[in-house]
Amino acid sequence: MTRIDIPRSHPRYRSLLVREKLVEGFERGLVVPQGLIAHGRGEAFDYILGEKTHDFALAAERASVAWMLLAEKPVISINGNYAALAAEVIARLAEATGAIVEVNLFYRTEERVRKIYEYLREAGVPNLLSPDCEKTHVPGLESARGIVCVEGIASSDFVLLAIEDGDRTEALVRWGKPVAAIDLNPFSRTAQKATITIVDEAIRATENMAEIAGGLRGAAKSELQAIINSYNNRIILQRAFRAMLERLSYAASRGKL
Ligand code: ATP
């Protein structure tokens, strides 16, 4: 339900709908004001990318899914923006990969953790860790920012996160966790530090991964391992920057896209 009537013919229909989702998430107490600002930064990069999934993002999504299927305990880490934008699709991805889902917040309050947990539960997200889980800290992140579930991220062997802060991504990687990060900004510290960087919009990326997981679910371990072995994140980041450069060069030479 949107509060304003956006005509389907509006050239920015989808983007406006997504904004409405976030504003609703804000009003329900899922999203913090800083999350609305972070969304604007993401939108700017999506504009440059032409608001579509590129081949380099698909390759990163495929490698992430292969890793999730191969991991003993993959975890999808959920913050307010990711929940508000993509709860139903996260449900599909968790179902298809068997991943555990943990609410994990930068601006953490127990009340917001519970609200997001309930929202995900109502959206049908499986394998959801309770807000009452036993807690520990990510080494090097000793404030509330570092709280994680013992049964979730702390003991995981793969973490998928989205729209995340660089410090937390870096701390997880330092802790030895392979991290796949959905982040439209390839310049961000998250994008630069992640094991796999998915330069794509969070809803599109998660939809793609749910679909890829359906296709790879029956694959042999050796096939999944081969997908991971042939993946090179530095090259994927180079391709993301190059795609932006090409679109900008084209626009710079013509004054239009
Ligand atoms: P870092 O700390 O990693 O350098 P940052 O300071 O930009 O990055 P945040 O402010 O937490 O970190 O922003 C989260 C990131 O998520 C931003 O890089 C933004 O481009 C990206 N982002 C925002 N919305 C989306 C979205 N819907 N899909 C994918 N990425 C998004």
XYZ file of C-alpha atoms and ligand atoms in Angstrom:
288
model
C 0.000 0.000 0.000
C 1.434 3.358 -0.944
C 0.149 6.572 0.580
C 0.436 8.436 -2.686
C -0.935 7.390 -6.012
C 2.005 6.900 -8.368
C 0.831 6.492 -11.974
C 2.345 3.424 -13.616
C 3.229 5.599 -16.579
C 5.553 7.734 -14.464
C 9.098 7.330 -15.861
C 10.444 6.761 -12.356
C 7.558 4.532 -11.213
C 9.658 1.720 -9.786
C 12.105 4.000 -8.050
C 9.244 5.980 -6.472
C 7.585 2.768 -5.269
C 10.847 1.663 -3.677
C 11.135 5.036 -1.921
C 7.590 4.583 -0.626
C 8.550 1.173 0.785
C 11.422 2.735 2.687
C 9.327 5.621 3.992
C 6.744 3.095 5.201
C 9.587 1.134 6.812
C 10.706 4.357 8.502
C 7.189 5.042 9.804
C 6.931 1.485 11.175
C 10.218 1.910 13.036
C 12.205 -0.534 10.867
C 14.360 2.047 9.085
C 16.358 4.866 10.740
C 16.655 8.353 9.157
C 20.292 7.594 8.282
C 18.981 4.644 6.255
C 16.977 7.033 4.079
C 20.164 8.988 3.368
C 22.077 5.795 2.565
C 19.334 4.891 0.087
C 19.830 8.180 -1.748
C 23.517 7.414 -2.159
C 22.667 4.020 -3.589
C 20.129 5.510 -6.010
C 22.745 7.860 -7.424
C 25.011 4.933 -8.317
C 22.081 2.970 -9.716
C 21.314 5.911 -11.991
C 24.846 5.776 -13.371
C 24.513 2.022 -13.854
C 21.269 2.447 -15.812
C 19.150 0.797 -13.062
C 19.735 -2.700 -14.325
C 21.720 -5.774 -13.354
C 25.017 -5.945 -15.255
C 26.894 -9.128 -16.160
C 29.563 -8.467 -13.488
C 26.820 -8.333 -10.825
C 25.287 -11.569 -12.077
C 28.681 -13.263 -11.848
C 29.046 -12.046 -8.240
C 25.508 -13.182 -7.431
C 26.205 -16.618 -8.875
C 29.440 -17.003 -6.895
C 27.647 -15.899 -3.709
C 24.893 -18.468 -4.201
C 27.407 -21.225 -4.950
C 29.235 -20.326 -1.710
C 25.975 -20.241 0.264
C 25.045 -23.698 -1.016
C 28.483 -25.064 -0.221
C 28.825 -23.459 3.216
C 27.954 -25.392 6.369
C 26.297 -22.404 7.979
C 25.573 -19.481 5.653
C 23.904 -16.471 7.269
C 21.959 -13.609 5.683
C 22.489 -10.496 7.800
C 19.495 -8.160 7.748
C 19.332 -4.472 8.594
C 16.378 -2.078 8.481
C 16.752 -0.984 4.851
C 17.247 -4.518 3.551
C 14.198 -5.792 5.486
C 11.926 -2.933 4.404
C 12.957 -3.277 0.757
C 13.202 -7.003 0.241
C 11.574 -9.109 3.012
C 9.560 -11.316 0.604
C 12.525 -11.948 -1.664
C 14.813 -12.655 1.297
C 12.266 -15.333 2.288
C 12.711 -16.962 -1.134
C 16.496 -16.799 -0.980
C 16.644 -18.244 2.561
C 14.278 -21.017 1.510
C 16.294 -21.881 -1.586
C 19.696 -21.854 0.147
C 18.807 -23.005 3.670
C 20.636 -19.936 5.017
C 20.030 -18.711 8.568
C 18.607 -15.192 8.765
C 19.873 -12.854 11.509
C 18.782 -9.296 12.235
C 21.968 -7.316 12.706
C 21.907 -3.537 13.111
C 24.410 -0.706 13.016
C 22.016 1.627 14.911
C 20.969 -1.130 17.271
C 18.115 -0.953 19.731
C 16.464 -4.122 21.020
C 13.084 -2.627 20.105
C 14.082 -2.172 16.458
C 15.605 -5.677 16.304
C 12.245 -7.069 17.464
C 10.248 -4.978 15.003
C 12.381 -6.136 12.091
C 12.238 -9.741 13.320
C 8.409 -9.583 13.428
C 8.263 -7.958 10.006
C 10.433 -10.715 8.508
C 8.431 -13.421 10.266
C 5.184 -12.025 8.849
C 6.769 -11.977 5.389
C 7.374 -15.733 5.747
C 11.169 -15.632 6.168
C 12.345 -19.100 7.305
C 15.328 -20.001 9.519
C 14.993 -16.712 11.402
C 17.113 -16.330 14.564
C 15.266 -15.069 17.613
C 16.161 -11.640 19.060
C 16.642 -13.564 22.319
C 19.532 -15.580 20.871
C 22.712 -15.895 22.913
C 24.934 -12.910 22.032
C 28.611 -12.252 21.535
C 30.712 -9.485 19.947
C 32.515 -9.214 16.650
C 36.170 -8.708 17.663
C 37.156 -5.074 17.172
C 33.544 -3.816 17.266
C 32.893 -3.683 20.961
C 29.912 -1.293 21.059
C 26.311 -2.296 20.289
C 27.369 -2.244 16.611
C 29.283 -5.467 17.192
C 26.567 -7.606 18.810
C 25.847 -10.856 16.935
C 24.157 -14.179 17.713
C 26.397 -17.073 18.763
C 24.238 -19.437 16.714
C 24.297 -17.100 13.704
C 27.003 -14.803 12.361
C 29.494 -15.738 15.129
C 29.591 -19.393 14.090
C 28.829 -18.884 10.389
C 31.154 -19.749 7.532
C 29.625 -17.293 5.038
C 27.756 -13.996 5.488
C 25.600 -12.204 2.924
C 24.865 -8.594 3.816
C 23.431 -5.553 2.042
C 23.577 -1.759 2.351
C 26.143 -2.162 5.116
C 28.663 0.095 6.801
C 32.332 -0.409 5.908
C 33.629 -0.805 9.464
C 31.359 -3.741 10.158
C 32.119 -5.425 6.852
C 35.836 -5.013 7.478
C 35.537 -6.408 11.028
C 33.705 -9.510 9.755
C 36.341 -10.116 7.072
C 39.125 -9.650 9.669
C 37.303 -12.221 11.812
C 37.788 -14.705 8.983
C 34.251 -14.675 7.576
C 33.870 -14.769 3.817
C 31.483 -11.855 3.127
C 29.309 -11.170 0.089
C 28.110 -7.565 0.097
C 25.307 -6.053 -1.977
C 26.367 -2.447 -2.459
C 25.691 -0.177 -5.425
C 28.748 1.929 -4.654
C 31.951 0.171 -5.756
C 33.986 2.953 -4.064
C 32.590 2.178 -0.600
C 34.754 0.517 2.026
C 32.235 -2.317 2.130
C 32.586 -2.903 -1.611
C 36.366 -2.730 -1.393
C 36.697 -5.051 1.622
C 34.112 -7.734 0.806
C 35.135 -11.159 -0.450
C 32.422 -10.905 -3.103
C 31.051 -7.500 -4.097
C 27.626 -7.437 -5.705
C 27.305 -4.039 -7.367
C 23.561 -4.217 -7.852
C 20.404 -2.914 -6.239
C 19.377 -4.959 -3.176
C 15.946 -6.093 -4.416
C 17.190 -6.979 -7.905
C 20.248 -8.768 -6.514
C 18.213 -10.834 -4.049
C 15.664 -11.767 -6.723
C 18.474 -12.868 -9.013
C 20.103 -14.908 -6.259
C 16.838 -16.648 -5.334
C 16.443 -17.640 -8.970
C 20.074 -18.763 -9.318
C 19.722 -20.818 -6.112
C 16.741 -22.659 -7.599
C 18.916 -23.616 -10.571
C 22.055 -24.546 -8.586
C 20.396 -26.402 -5.731
C 20.967 -29.843 -7.188
C 24.485 -29.061 -8.455
C 27.434 -31.226 -7.421
C 29.797 -29.814 -4.794
C 32.588 -29.858 -7.373
C 30.529 -27.655 -9.700
C 29.813 -25.160 -6.894
C 33.479 -25.167 -5.915
C 34.501 -24.531 -9.529
C 32.233 -21.457 -9.682
C 33.899 -20.080 -6.540
C 37.432 -20.960 -7.690
C 37.002 -19.134 -10.985
C 35.650 -16.003 -9.294
C 37.955 -12.975 -8.959
C 36.524 -10.023 -7.030
C 39.182 -7.548 -8.187
C 38.199 -8.198 -11.806
C 34.497 -7.862 -10.951
C 35.160 -4.479 -9.326
C 37.195 -3.394 -12.353
C 34.270 -4.335 -14.604
C 31.848 -2.372 -12.397
C 34.024 0.748 -12.562
C 34.473 0.284 -16.307
C 30.697 0.028 -16.872
C 30.235 3.313 -15.004
C 33.094 4.909 -16.910
C 31.625 3.826 -20.247
C 28.197 5.219 -19.473
C 29.736 8.458 -18.235
C 32.074 8.734 -21.267
C 29.138 8.213 -23.618
C 27.122 10.872 -21.774
C 30.148 13.184 -21.632
C 30.705 13.003 -25.391
C 27.032 13.532 -26.322
C 25.612 15.494 -23.434
C 22.882 12.857 -23.115
C 22.484 9.163 -22.383
P 31.212 2.471 3.547
O 31.124 2.665 5.037
O 31.156 1.026 3.144
O 32.334 3.217 2.886
P 28.924 4.135 3.312
O 29.482 5.070 4.306
O 28.309 4.702 2.088
O 29.928 3.052 2.857
P 26.427 3.519 4.399
O 26.136 4.965 4.568
O 26.111 2.612 5.524
O 27.903 3.210 4.057
O 25.642 3.133 3.064
C 25.411 1.892 2.642
C 25.800 1.646 1.189
O 24.709 0.956 0.577
C 26.092 2.843 0.298
O 27.326 2.605 -0.326
C 24.990 2.859 -0.763
O 25.525 3.146 -2.029
C 24.502 1.421 -0.748
N 23.048 1.271 -1.009
C 22.042 2.051 -0.570
N 20.852 1.572 -0.967
C 21.114 0.456 -1.691
C 20.300 -0.505 -2.347
N 18.972 -0.412 -2.377
N 20.906 -1.538 -2.971
C 22.261 -1.673 -2.940
N 23.075 -0.793 -2.338
C 22.521 0.268 -1.707
